[in-house]
Tab-separated table of C-alpha atoms in Angstrom:
chain	number	residue	atom	x	y	z
V	1	MET	CA	-0.439	-0.077	-0.246
V	2	LEU	CA	1.123	3.463	-0.937
V	3	LEU	CA	1.360	6.163	1.787
V	4	SER	CA	-0.355	9.425	0.737
V	5	ALA	CA	1.678	12.418	0.159
V	6	ALA	CA	-0.814	14.301	1.954
V	7	LEU	CA	-0.090	12.116	4.720
V	8	LEU	CA	3.740	12.078	4.422
V	9	ALA	CA	3.683	16.059	4.602
V	10	LEU	CA	1.673	16.296	8.171
V	11	PHE	CA	4.821	14.254	9.695
V	12	SER	CA	7.717	16.658	7.751
V	13	GLY	CA	9.902	18.783	9.470
V	14	SER	CA	11.319	17.398	12.719
V	15	GLN	CA	14.422	19.416	14.360
V	16	PRO	CA	18.080	18.339	14.610
V	17	ARG	CA	18.893	16.624	17.613
V	18	PRO	CA	21.594	16.772	19.837
V	19	GLN	CA	25.059	14.692	19.515
V	20	ILE	CA	24.180	12.049	22.041
V	21	SER	CA	26.492	11.324	25.195
V	22	ALA	CA	29.632	8.725	25.764
V	23	ALA	CA	27.209	6.626	27.794
V	24	GLU	CA	24.311	6.666	25.386
V	25	PHE	CA	26.641	5.593	22.366
V	26	THR	CA	28.347	3.262	24.063
V	27	LYS	CA	24.895	1.305	25.141
V	28	ARG	CA	23.565	2.014	21.568
V	29	THR	CA	26.843	0.171	19.844
V	30	ALA	CA	26.078	-2.616	22.409
V	31	GLN	CA	22.423	-2.727	20.861
V	32	ARG	CA	23.508	-2.470	17.429
V	33	ILE	CA	25.934	-5.738	18.450
V	34	VAL	CA	22.814	-7.691	19.898
V	35	ALA	CA	20.736	-6.511	17.210
V	36	SER	CA	22.989	-7.475	14.102
V	37	GLY	CA	22.825	-11.315	15.328
V	38	VAL	CA	26.521	-11.501	15.561
V	39	PRO	CA	27.744	-13.902	18.245
V	40	GLY	CA	30.338	-11.414	19.191
V	41	ALA	CA	31.723	-7.899	18.544
V	42	ALA	CA	34.268	-5.290	19.087
V	43	LEU	CA	35.227	-1.728	18.605
V	44	ALA	CA	37.581	0.344	18.386
V	45	VAL	CA	37.784	4.237	17.957
V	46	PHE	CA	41.492	5.870	17.152
V	47	ARG	CA	42.653	9.680	17.433
V	48	ASP	CA	46.069	11.024	16.761
V	49	GLY	CA	47.652	7.995	17.648
V	50	LYS	CA	45.676	7.180	20.721
V	51	LEU	CA	42.628	4.700	21.817
V	52	ILE	CA	39.265	7.179	22.743
V	53	HIS	CA	36.850	4.425	22.790
V	54	GLN	CA	36.594	0.371	22.914
V	55	GLN	CA	34.253	-1.731	23.796
V	56	ALA	CA	32.958	-5.380	22.966
V	57	SER	CA	29.479	-7.392	23.322
V	58	GLY	CA	28.818	-10.981	22.750
V	59	LEU	CA	30.414	-14.266	23.044
V	60	ALA	CA	34.035	-15.349	21.779
V	61	ASP	CA	32.841	-18.804	21.624
V	62	VAL	CA	29.739	-19.779	21.610
V	63	GLU	CA	29.736	-23.454	23.049
V	64	GLN	CA	31.952	-22.194	25.929
V	65	ARG	CA	30.114	-19.062	26.897
V	66	ASN	CA	33.527	-17.148	26.986
V	67	PRO	CA	33.014	-13.043	26.532
V	68	TYR	CA	34.015	-11.676	23.208
V	69	THR	CA	36.606	-8.663	24.712
V	70	THR	CA	38.396	-6.149	22.931
V	71	GLU	CA	41.813	-8.083	23.649
V	72	LEU	CA	40.712	-10.946	21.247
V	73	ALA	CA	42.769	-11.899	18.179
V	74	PHE	CA	40.735	-11.956	14.700
V	75	GLU	CA	41.001	-12.813	11.259
V	76	ILE	CA	41.736	-9.625	9.411
V	77	GLY	CA	40.464	-11.069	6.036
V	78	SER	CA	40.944	-8.465	3.067
V	79	LEU	CA	42.532	-5.815	5.482
V	80	SER	CA	45.756	-8.205	4.754
V	81	LYS	CA	45.754	-6.299	1.329
V	82	GLN	CA	46.964	-2.939	2.680
V	83	PHE	CA	49.945	-4.880	4.573
V	84	THR	CA	50.810	-6.761	1.409
V	85	ALA	CA	50.757	-3.587	-1.029
V	86	SER	CA	53.378	-2.192	2.079
V	87	ALA	CA	55.364	-4.854	1.660
V	88	LEU	CA	55.804	-4.546	-2.003
V	89	LEU	CA	56.346	-0.641	-1.476
V	90	LEU	CA	58.966	-1.657	0.654
V	91	LEU	CA	60.688	-3.266	-1.648
V	92	VAL	CA	60.491	-0.530	-4.257
V	93	ALA	CA	61.916	1.352	-1.655
V	94	GLU	CA	65.104	-0.763	-1.642
V	95	GLY	CA	65.255	-1.288	-5.487
V	96	LYS	CA	64.415	-4.523	-5.465
V	97	LEU	CA	61.135	-4.427	-7.290
V	98	ALA	CA	59.220	-1.870	-10.179
V	99	LEU	CA	55.509	-0.991	-9.954
V	100	ASP	CA	55.727	-1.134	-13.664
V	101	ALA	CA	57.453	-4.738	-13.810
V	102	PRO	CA	54.869	-7.024	-15.935
V	103	LEU	CA	54.232	-10.269	-13.745
V	104	GLY	CA	55.617	-12.514	-16.529
V	105	THR	CA	59.023	-10.976	-15.947
V	106	LEU	CA	58.377	-11.781	-11.940
V	107	LEU	CA	56.656	-15.482	-11.860
V	108	ASP	CA	56.932	-18.179	-14.131
V	109	ASP	CA	54.114	-20.761	-14.809
V	110	LEU	CA	51.573	-17.968	-15.195
V	111	PRO	CA	48.638	-17.891	-17.702
V	112	GLU	CA	49.698	-15.777	-21.066
V	113	ALA	CA	46.638	-13.419	-20.766
V	114	TRP	CA	48.106	-13.089	-16.899
V	115	ARG	CA	51.735	-12.081	-17.986
V	116	ALA	CA	51.335	-8.430	-18.844
V	117	ALA	CA	49.625	-6.967	-16.089
V	118	THR	CA	52.034	-4.781	-14.043
V	119	VAL	CA	52.611	-5.327	-10.469
V	120	GLU	CA	50.747	-1.668	-9.976
V	121	GLN	CA	47.895	-2.884	-12.111
V	122	VAL	CA	47.450	-5.991	-9.920
V	123	MET	CA	48.115	-4.065	-6.490
V	124	GLN	CA	44.845	-1.681	-7.954
V	125	HIS	CA	42.769	-4.482	-9.004
V	126	VAL	CA	42.653	-3.480	-12.154
V	127	SER	CA	44.864	-6.089	-13.877
V	128	GLY	CA	41.905	-8.509	-15.198
V	129	ILE	CA	43.370	-11.463	-13.623
V	130	PRO	CA	40.324	-13.711	-12.194
V	131	ASP	CA	39.438	-14.083	-8.968
V	132	TYR	CA	40.093	-17.898	-7.371
V	133	GLU	CA	37.111	-17.370	-4.906
V	134	GLU	CA	34.812	-16.995	-7.623
V	135	SER	CA	35.289	-20.885	-8.288
V	136	ALA	CA	36.896	-21.998	-5.272
V	137	GLY	CA	34.329	-20.202	-2.497
V	138	TYR	CA	35.040	-19.452	0.840
V	139	ASP	CA	35.251	-23.173	2.595
V	140	TYR	CA	38.349	-23.236	0.006
V	141	TYR	CA	40.345	-21.067	3.120
V	142	ASN	CA	39.687	-23.815	5.340
V	143	GLU	CA	42.527	-26.166	3.929
V	144	ALA	CA	46.214	-25.865	2.829
V	145	HIS	CA	46.902	-25.252	-0.930
V	146	ALA	CA	49.652	-25.070	-2.952
V	147	ALA	CA	50.172	-21.685	-5.246
V	148	ALA	CA	50.044	-24.218	-8.799
V	149	ASP	CA	46.119	-24.994	-7.479
V	150	ILE	CA	45.287	-21.355	-6.986
V	151	VAL	CA	46.520	-20.532	-9.939
V	152	ARG	CA	44.574	-23.407	-11.887
V	153	ARG	CA	41.501	-22.662	-10.303
V	154	ALA	CA	41.435	-19.092	-10.959
V	155	ALA	CA	42.391	-20.163	-14.645
V	156	GLU	CA	38.853	-22.040	-14.757
V	157	HIS	CA	37.882	-18.303	-15.600
V	158	LYS	CA	39.269	-15.905	-18.600
V	159	PRO	CA	40.050	-12.365	-17.777
V	160	HIS	CA	37.359	-10.310	-18.428
V	161	PHE	CA	39.031	-7.517	-19.519
V	162	ASN	CA	42.778	-6.684	-20.762
V	163	PRO	CA	44.677	-5.030	-18.069
V	164	GLY	CA	44.091	-1.509	-16.824
V	165	GLU	CA	40.342	-0.992	-18.917
V	166	ARG	CA	38.368	-1.094	-14.978
V	167	PHE	CA	38.303	-2.263	-12.136
V	168	GLU	CA	37.456	-5.931	-10.617
V	169	TYR	CA	38.405	-7.077	-7.213
V	170	SER	CA	40.875	-10.202	-7.660
V	171	ASN	CA	42.219	-12.138	-4.594
V	172	THR	CA	44.196	-13.998	-7.108
V	173	GLY	CA	46.132	-10.805	-7.711
V	174	TYR	CA	47.044	-10.517	-4.460
V	175	TYR	CA	48.149	-14.185	-3.799
V	176	LEU	CA	50.552	-13.406	-6.451
V	177	LEU	CA	52.074	-10.454	-5.369
V	178	SER	CA	52.841	-12.350	-1.860
V	179	LEU	CA	54.372	-14.635	-3.982
V	180	ILE	CA	56.444	-12.156	-5.880
V	181	VAL	CA	57.452	-10.644	-2.263
V	182	GLU	CA	58.939	-14.142	-1.617
V	183	LYS	CA	60.772	-14.139	-4.883
V	184	GLN	CA	61.999	-10.673	-4.490
V	185	SER	CA	62.998	-10.758	-0.612
V	186	GLY	CA	64.184	-14.213	-0.406
V	187	LEU	CA	61.844	-14.803	2.703
V	188	PRO	CA	58.923	-16.418	3.257
V	189	PHE	CA	56.076	-13.866	3.022
V	190	GLU	CA	55.072	-14.687	6.548
V	191	ARG	CA	58.804	-14.152	7.446
V	192	PHE	CA	58.564	-10.818	5.507
V	193	LEU	CA	55.675	-9.634	7.425
V	194	ALA	CA	56.769	-10.805	10.838
V	195	THR	CA	60.787	-9.209	10.241
V	196	ARG	CA	60.003	-6.383	8.040
V	197	VAL	CA	56.494	-5.192	9.385
V	198	PHE	CA	55.114	-6.399	12.507
V	199	ALA	CA	58.348	-6.366	14.757
V	200	PRO	CA	59.558	-2.806	13.542
V	201	LEU	CA	55.985	-1.531	14.089
V	202	GLY	CA	56.002	-3.429	17.524
V	203	MET	CA	52.715	-5.611	16.371
V	204	ARG	CA	53.486	-8.268	18.789
V	205	SER	CA	50.262	-10.103	18.551
V	206	SER	CA	49.986	-9.906	14.937
V	207	TYR	CA	50.828	-13.304	12.820
V	208	ALA	CA	50.462	-14.615	9.477
V	209	LEU	CA	51.183	-18.953	9.884
V	210	GLU	CA	52.542	-19.444	13.391
V	211	ARG	CA	50.342	-17.988	16.749
V	212	PRO	CA	52.499	-15.947	19.041
V	213	THR	CA	52.720	-17.216	22.871
V	214	GLY	CA	49.984	-15.468	24.898
V	215	VAL	CA	47.446	-14.623	21.512
V	216	THR	CA	43.748	-15.657	22.176
V	217	VAL	CA	41.948	-15.409	18.839
V	218	ALA	CA	38.191	-15.644	18.999
V	219	THR	CA	35.987	-18.696	17.508
V	220	GLY	CA	34.872	-17.904	13.742
V	221	TYR	CA	31.304	-18.792	12.889
V	222	HIS	CA	29.672	-19.113	9.461
V	223	SER	CA	25.407	-19.877	9.302
V	224	ARG	CA	25.778	-20.301	5.556
V	225	SER	CA	23.842	-23.675	5.876
V	226	GLY	CA	21.384	-22.879	8.259
V	227	ALA	CA	22.912	-23.841	11.372
V	228	ARG	CA	25.680	-21.673	12.878
V	229	THR	CA	29.162	-23.807	12.668
V	230	ALA	CA	32.633	-23.102	14.263
V	231	GLN	CA	35.341	-22.935	11.412
V	232	PRO	CA	38.827	-23.509	11.654
V	233	PRO	CA	41.655	-21.133	11.351
V	234	ILE	CA	42.255	-19.654	7.723
V	235	ALA	CA	44.915	-21.791	6.325
V	236	TRP	CA	47.567	-19.363	5.347
V	237	SER	CA	48.773	-21.113	2.160
V	238	ALA	CA	44.784	-20.745	0.593
V	239	THR	CA	45.023	-17.001	0.922
V	240	LEU	CA	48.213	-15.530	2.276
V	241	GLY	CA	48.603	-11.697	1.560
V	242	ALA	CA	45.040	-11.763	0.142
V	243	GLY	CA	43.542	-12.379	3.437
V	244	GLY	CA	45.322	-14.543	5.631
V	245	ILE	CA	46.588	-12.225	8.489
V	246	VAL	CA	45.462	-12.258	12.082
V	247	SER	CA	45.784	-9.344	14.488
V	248	THR	CA	44.348	-7.412	17.406
V	249	LEU	CA	42.588	-3.829	17.973
V	250	ALA	CA	45.868	-2.826	19.609
V	251	ASP	CA	48.123	-4.023	17.100
V	252	MET	CA	45.904	-2.394	14.172
V	253	LEU	CA	46.288	1.035	16.522
V	254	LEU	CA	50.283	0.611	15.616
V	255	TRP	CA	49.461	-0.197	12.262
V	256	ASP	CA	46.931	2.763	11.800
V	257	GLU	CA	49.677	5.411	13.618
V	258	ALA	CA	52.060	4.272	11.145
V	259	LEU	CA	50.306	5.184	8.322
V	260	TYR	CA	50.764	8.867	9.553
V	261	THR	CA	54.532	8.685	9.390
V	262	ASP	CA	57.669	7.488	7.622
V	263	ARG	CA	58.264	4.566	10.236
V	264	LEU	CA	57.882	2.094	7.614
V	265	LEU	CA	57.574	3.598	4.177
V	266	PRO	CA	58.687	7.226	2.993
V	267	SER	CA	55.722	9.739	2.332
V	268	ALA	CA	55.681	9.257	-1.325
V	269	LEU	CA	55.405	5.718	-1.672
V	270	ARG	CA	52.802	5.080	1.644
V	271	ALA	CA	50.799	7.505	-0.443
V	272	LYS	CA	50.216	4.727	-3.233
V	273	LEU	CA	48.323	3.347	-0.839
V	274	TRP	CA	45.050	5.065	-0.998
V	275	GLU	CA	45.909	7.264	-4.294
V	276	PRO	CA	43.010	6.388	-6.766
V	277	ALA	CA	44.030	4.193	-9.561
V	278	ARG	CA	43.681	5.424	-13.567
V	279	ALA	CA	41.907	3.357	-16.335
V	280	ASN	CA	43.596	3.137	-19.440
V	281	ASP	CA	41.075	5.844	-20.903
V	282	GLY	CA	42.335	8.232	-18.120
V	283	SER	CA	39.415	7.916	-15.957
V	284	THR	CA	39.750	7.779	-12.437
V	285	ILE	CA	39.011	4.617	-9.954
V	286	PRO	CA	38.419	4.894	-6.358
V	287	TYR	CA	40.814	2.504	-5.321
V	288	GLY	CA	44.738	2.740	-4.250
V	289	ALA	CA	46.466	-0.531	-3.130
V	290	GLY	CA	44.567	-2.325	-0.072
V	291	TRP	CA	42.246	1.220	0.170
V	292	PHE	CA	39.263	2.202	-1.359
V	293	THR	CA	38.887	6.219	-1.214
V	294	ASP	CA	35.774	8.161	-0.782
V	295	ARG	CA	33.639	11.566	0.514
V	296	THR	CA	31.497	11.668	2.882
V	297	ARG	CA	29.681	15.034	3.964
V	298	GLU	CA	33.136	16.776	2.432
V	299	LEU	CA	35.557	14.498	4.223
V	300	THR	CA	37.769	12.242	2.677
V	301	HIS	CA	38.006	9.221	4.018
V	302	LEU	CA	39.483	5.751	3.374
V	303	SER	CA	38.060	2.271	3.995
V	304	HIS	CA	38.389	-1.406	3.445
V	305	SER	CA	36.528	-4.405	4.786
V	306	GLY	CA	37.578	-8.175	5.509
V	307	GLN	CA	36.139	-11.023	5.342
V	308	THR	CA	37.129	-14.930	6.063
V	309	ASN	CA	35.079	-18.313	6.743
V	310	GLY	CA	34.354	-17.302	10.551
V	311	PHE	CA	35.142	-13.430	10.583
V	312	SER	CA	34.045	-9.873	9.279
V	313	CYS	CA	35.783	-6.680	10.099
V	314	ALA	CA	35.467	-3.239	8.815
V	315	TYR	CA	38.034	-0.424	9.084
V	316	LEU	CA	37.192	3.248	8.397
V	317	ARG	CA	40.263	6.182	8.468
V	318	PHE	CA	39.774	10.355	7.834
V	319	PRO	CA	43.350	11.117	7.203
V	320	GLU	CA	42.562	14.862	7.629
V	321	GLN	CA	40.736	14.288	11.245
V	322	GLN	CA	43.510	11.713	12.298
V	323	LEU	CA	40.490	9.775	13.125
V	324	SER	CA	40.234	5.607	12.441
V	325	VAL	CA	36.909	3.440	13.487
V	326	LEU	CA	37.683	-0.481	13.639
V	327	VAL	CA	34.942	-3.257	13.878
V	328	HIS	CA	35.106	-6.958	14.053
V	329	CYS	CA	32.726	-9.717	14.835
V	330	ASN	CA	33.264	-13.674	14.476
V	331	THR	CA	31.140	-14.340	12.034
V	332	TYR	CA	31.236	-14.706	8.034
V	333	GLY	CA	28.766	-12.413	6.523
V	334	GLY	CA	28.853	-9.308	8.977
V	335	GLY	CA	26.207	-8.897	10.663
V	336	ARG	CA	26.126	-5.167	9.608
V	337	VAL	CA	29.771	-4.235	11.112
V	338	ASP	CA	29.967	-1.714	8.421
V	339	ALA	CA	26.879	0.250	9.875
V	340	ILE	CA	28.412	-0.036	13.471
V	341	ALA	CA	31.626	1.557	12.001
V	342	ARG	CA	29.884	4.329	10.703
V	343	ALA	CA	27.496	5.233	13.045
V	344	ALA	CA	30.947	5.058	15.186
V	345	ALA	CA	32.634	7.597	12.905
V	346	ALA	CA	29.456	10.134	12.943
V	347	HIS	CA	29.550	10.000	16.799
V	348	PHE	CA	33.176	11.208	17.213
V	349	LEU	CA	33.202	13.386	13.835
V	350	PRO	CA	29.950	15.453	14.126
V	351	ALA	CA	30.551	16.582	10.688
V	352	LEU	CA	29.266	13.296	9.522
V	353	ASN	CA	26.450	13.123	11.532
V	354	TYR	CA	23.072	13.154	9.781
V	355	TYR	CA	21.034	15.192	12.423
V	356	LEU	CA	23.163	17.960	10.610
V	357	LEU	CA	21.813	17.853	7.405
V	358	PRO	CA	19.527	20.333	6.005
V	359	ALA	CA	15.866	19.274	5.495
V	360	PRO	CA	15.078	20.715	1.901
V	361	SER	CA	11.375	20.446	0.395
V	362	ASP	CA	10.689	17.604	-1.090
V	363	ASP	CA	9.869	18.301	-4.665
V	364	ASP	CA	8.799	14.584	-5.435
V	365	PRO	CA	6.274	13.239	-2.524
V	366	ASP	CA	4.847	10.734	-5.026
V	367	SER	CA	8.431	8.905	-4.844
V	368	THR	CA	9.150	9.729	-1.430
V	369	ALA	CA	5.608	7.324	-0.769
V	370	GLU	CA	6.740	4.607	-3.284
V	371	HIS	CA	10.156	4.709	-1.300
V	372	LEU	CA	7.994	4.169	2.013
V	373	ALA	CA	6.329	1.319	0.287
V	374	ALA	CA	9.509	-0.292	-0.748
V	375	LEU	CA	11.044	-0.069	2.770
V	376	ARG	CA	7.874	-1.673	4.018
V	377	GLN	CA	8.178	-4.296	1.677
V	378	ALA	CA	11.343	-5.312	2.707
V	379	VAL	CA	10.837	-5.226	6.279
V	380	LEU	CA	7.198	-5.888	6.896
V	381	LYS	CA	7.120	-8.287	3.648
V	382	GLU	CA	4.164	-6.418	2.993
V	383	GLY	CA	2.360	-6.839	-0.256
V	384	GLU	CA	3.690	-8.305	-3.936
V	385	LEU	CA	7.337	-7.164	-3.182
V	386	GLU	CA	7.617	-5.667	-6.549
V	387	LEU	CA	9.303	-2.948	-5.793
V	388	LEU	CA	12.257	-4.991	-4.150
V	389	GLY	CA	15.311	-6.445	-6.488
V	390	THR	CA	16.103	-9.755	-6.444
V	391	GLY	CA	18.219	-9.733	-3.098
V	392	MET	CA	16.001	-7.058	-1.255
V	393	ARG	CA	13.293	-10.041	-2.237
V	394	ARG	CA	15.822	-12.380	-0.553
V	395	PHE	CA	15.659	-9.871	2.785
V	396	ALA	CA	12.259	-9.730	2.888
V	397	SER	CA	11.605	-13.312	2.487
V	398	GLU	CA	14.225	-15.563	3.535
V	399	ALA	CA	14.521	-16.970	7.810
V	400	SER	CA	18.202	-16.220	7.312
V	401	PHE	CA	17.503	-12.437	7.502
V	402	ALA	CA	15.292	-12.823	10.237
V	403	GLY	CA	17.213	-11.669	12.813
V	404	GLU	CA	18.251	-8.392	10.919
V	405	ARG	CA	14.240	-7.570	10.051
V	406	GLU	CA	13.145	-8.781	13.115
V	407	PRO	CA	14.477	-5.285	15.019
V	408	LEU	CA	13.425	-2.939	12.170
V	409	ARG	CA	9.730	-4.131	12.044
V	410	ALA	CA	8.904	-1.435	15.422
V	411	LEU	CA	10.744	0.708	13.581
V	412	VAL	CA	8.711	0.776	10.438
V	413	ASN	CA	5.644	-0.033	12.236
V	414	SER	CA	5.521	2.697	14.472
V	415	SER	CA	6.671	5.226	11.984
V	416	ARG	CA	5.642	8.749	12.298
V	417	SER	CA	7.504	10.693	9.715
V	418	PHE	CA	9.324	9.403	6.924
V	419	HIS	CA	11.223	12.544	5.154
V	420	PHE	CA	13.494	13.248	2.281
V	421	LEU	CA	17.033	14.347	3.110
V	422	ARG	CA	19.188	14.056	-0.293
V	423	GLN	CA	19.346	12.133	-3.697
V	424	ARG	CA	22.694	11.229	-5.303
V	425	SER	CA	23.129	9.500	-8.613
V	426	LEU	CA	25.818	6.782	-7.920
V	427	GLY	CA	27.592	4.482	-10.756
V	428	GLU	CA	27.323	4.547	-14.543
V	429	GLY	CA	25.748	2.238	-17.344
V	430	ALA	CA	24.735	-0.896	-15.964
V	431	ASP	CA	26.129	-0.079	-12.701
V	432	ALA	CA	23.712	2.827	-12.121
V	433	VAL	CA	21.508	3.300	-9.030
V	434	GLU	CA	20.019	6.545	-7.304
V	435	GLU	CA	20.661	6.813	-3.506
V	436	PHE	CA	18.562	8.151	-1.499
V	437	LEU	CA	18.232	9.309	2.175
V	438	TYR	CA	15.229	9.664	4.296
V	439	ARG	CA	14.806	10.653	8.253
V	440	GLN	CA	12.204	8.320	9.854
V	441	ALA	CA	10.632	9.374	13.594
V	442	HIS	CA	9.341	6.854	15.017
V	443	ALA	CA	8.130	5.819	18.395
V	444	SER	CA	11.745	4.848	19.947
V	445	GLY	CA	13.406	7.765	18.295
V	446	GLU	CA	14.842	8.234	14.703
V	447	THR	CA	16.462	6.513	12.026
V	448	PHE	CA	18.167	7.102	8.704
V	449	TRP	CA	17.513	5.201	5.707
V	450	THR	CA	19.777	4.816	2.784
V	451	MET	CA	17.924	3.172	0.208
V	452	ARG	CA	19.126	2.690	-3.564
V	453	PHE	CA	17.355	1.862	-6.211
V	454	ALA	CA	18.043	0.870	-9.567
V	455	GLU	CA	15.667	0.701	-12.538
V	456	GLY	CA	12.815	1.270	-10.041
V	457	VAL	CA	13.322	-1.391	-7.774
V	458	LEU	CA	14.630	-1.255	-4.081
V	459	VAL	CA	18.302	-2.984	-4.322
V	460	SER	CA	20.356	-2.064	-1.365
V	461	LEU	CA	19.265	-0.430	2.390
V	462	ASN	CA	21.150	0.581	5.161
V	463	TRP	CA	19.855	1.938	8.596
V	464	GLU	CA	21.702	3.985	11.134
V	465	ASP	CA	20.338	6.340	13.886
V	466	GLU	CA	23.291	8.710	14.381
C-alpha cells in the first residue's frame, strides 16, 4: 500500500537533535551488536595515535560461553591487502622491485593472458586476473593449497578485460603479489611480514602462520548452511596476503599510527596505498592499494572491509581528522559491522552526523511515498514485493535474514514521519543506481535510511540512528 503524499507531509519538519552522550553511544553500540545477530563483536576508535573508545559485546566462543573482549585476536581478511601492498612498496624503496614490472618477468608458470599485467595494476585490482574465490568459494580457505592450485582455480575463468581497462576485485592478484615478495626478498612471505612489518612497529600479537604465545583468537562461525558452525583457522597457504593475517585492535592502532609517518614507508610511496588508480582511458578509480577512497559530507576517508570463513571486519580512516574506526566480529556475513563503524565515525566526527543535514523541501512526494512502500515491503514483507530487487526480496522473505528484520519491524510499524533528505546518482551504465537518504521518526526515536534503487526497484538498504 502506498502512503499518500498528504499524510507524509503531515509528519515533515522534525528538528535536529544534539549529539548523544558517550554513555548513550556505548549503550546503542551494544544494542547494535546484539541486533545484528553476530556471536560477538568489538569496536575501537583511534584519534591522534591514541585509543579513545573501545567496547565489546557477545561471545567469543558460543559453546564455551566465553565473552568477546577487545583483547581478542581476529582474522582481518582483506585488510591483509594493505599489509601486502606495503610489503611490495618496501621492496620498491630498496630498489628490489619496480611497480611497472610485468608479472611475466617476475613469476613463472602463469597463464599467458596474465603475464602483461604490471605489479601496480595488480595492486589496484585493474589487472583483469580472475578471482579464484569466484570458483573455489570460502570453504576453500579452510584447507592448505599449493600456489599451482590457486592459479589453476583462477584460470578456470578467462580474464574479463585487458589490464588497465577497469576495476575488478581479485584475491588472486594479491596472492600472486605475496609470491613476488617472497621471490624478490628471499623470505617466505609470513617471515617477511613478521620481521619487516610487525616487529618494527611493535605488533607483537599479529601473525600470518604461527600464533605467538599468549595470543587468544576468537572462534569464528558461519551459518550459510542454516546452522551456526564453528570454523577452523584460516589456512595461510590458501590465501597468503590476500586475506590471511591475524591481528588485534591494539596492534591495529600501531599500524594505523604508522600510516601517518615515515616509520615504515617514505611518504611518496605510502601515498600509493590510497592514491586513486587510473584506467587506460584516464578515468579515476576510487581504489589505491588495499584502500578504497571516498568522500562523505566533504570529508575524505579511506575504507576497507575484511571477511574470512569465520570473521568480518570494517576499517574506516579519516586522515585529515586523524580518526579511525575498526569493528570486528566472529562470523562470516558480518552482521552489519560496516554500519556500526559508520555510526561510530558519525559520533566522533560531528560533521558526519546526519542530524546536521538540512531538510530540503520534497519536490517529489510521490516518489517518497513509493520509497516508504518499498521499505515496508523489505522489512514487513508487505504486498507483492514488486518494488524490490532480487537481493532485497531475499532479505524480505528468507529465514536467514529474520534476525536483521525483526528489530526493524518496530521502527517501521511505529513510523511517525518519513522525510526526504538527499538524492545522489552513483555509478554509470549497468552499474548506475539512485541513492536516497530519508529521516524517519518513530516511537523509539529516529532512524536514517539509505536506499538505493536501480531500474525502479530497491536493491540496497542501510539504516543508522546517528
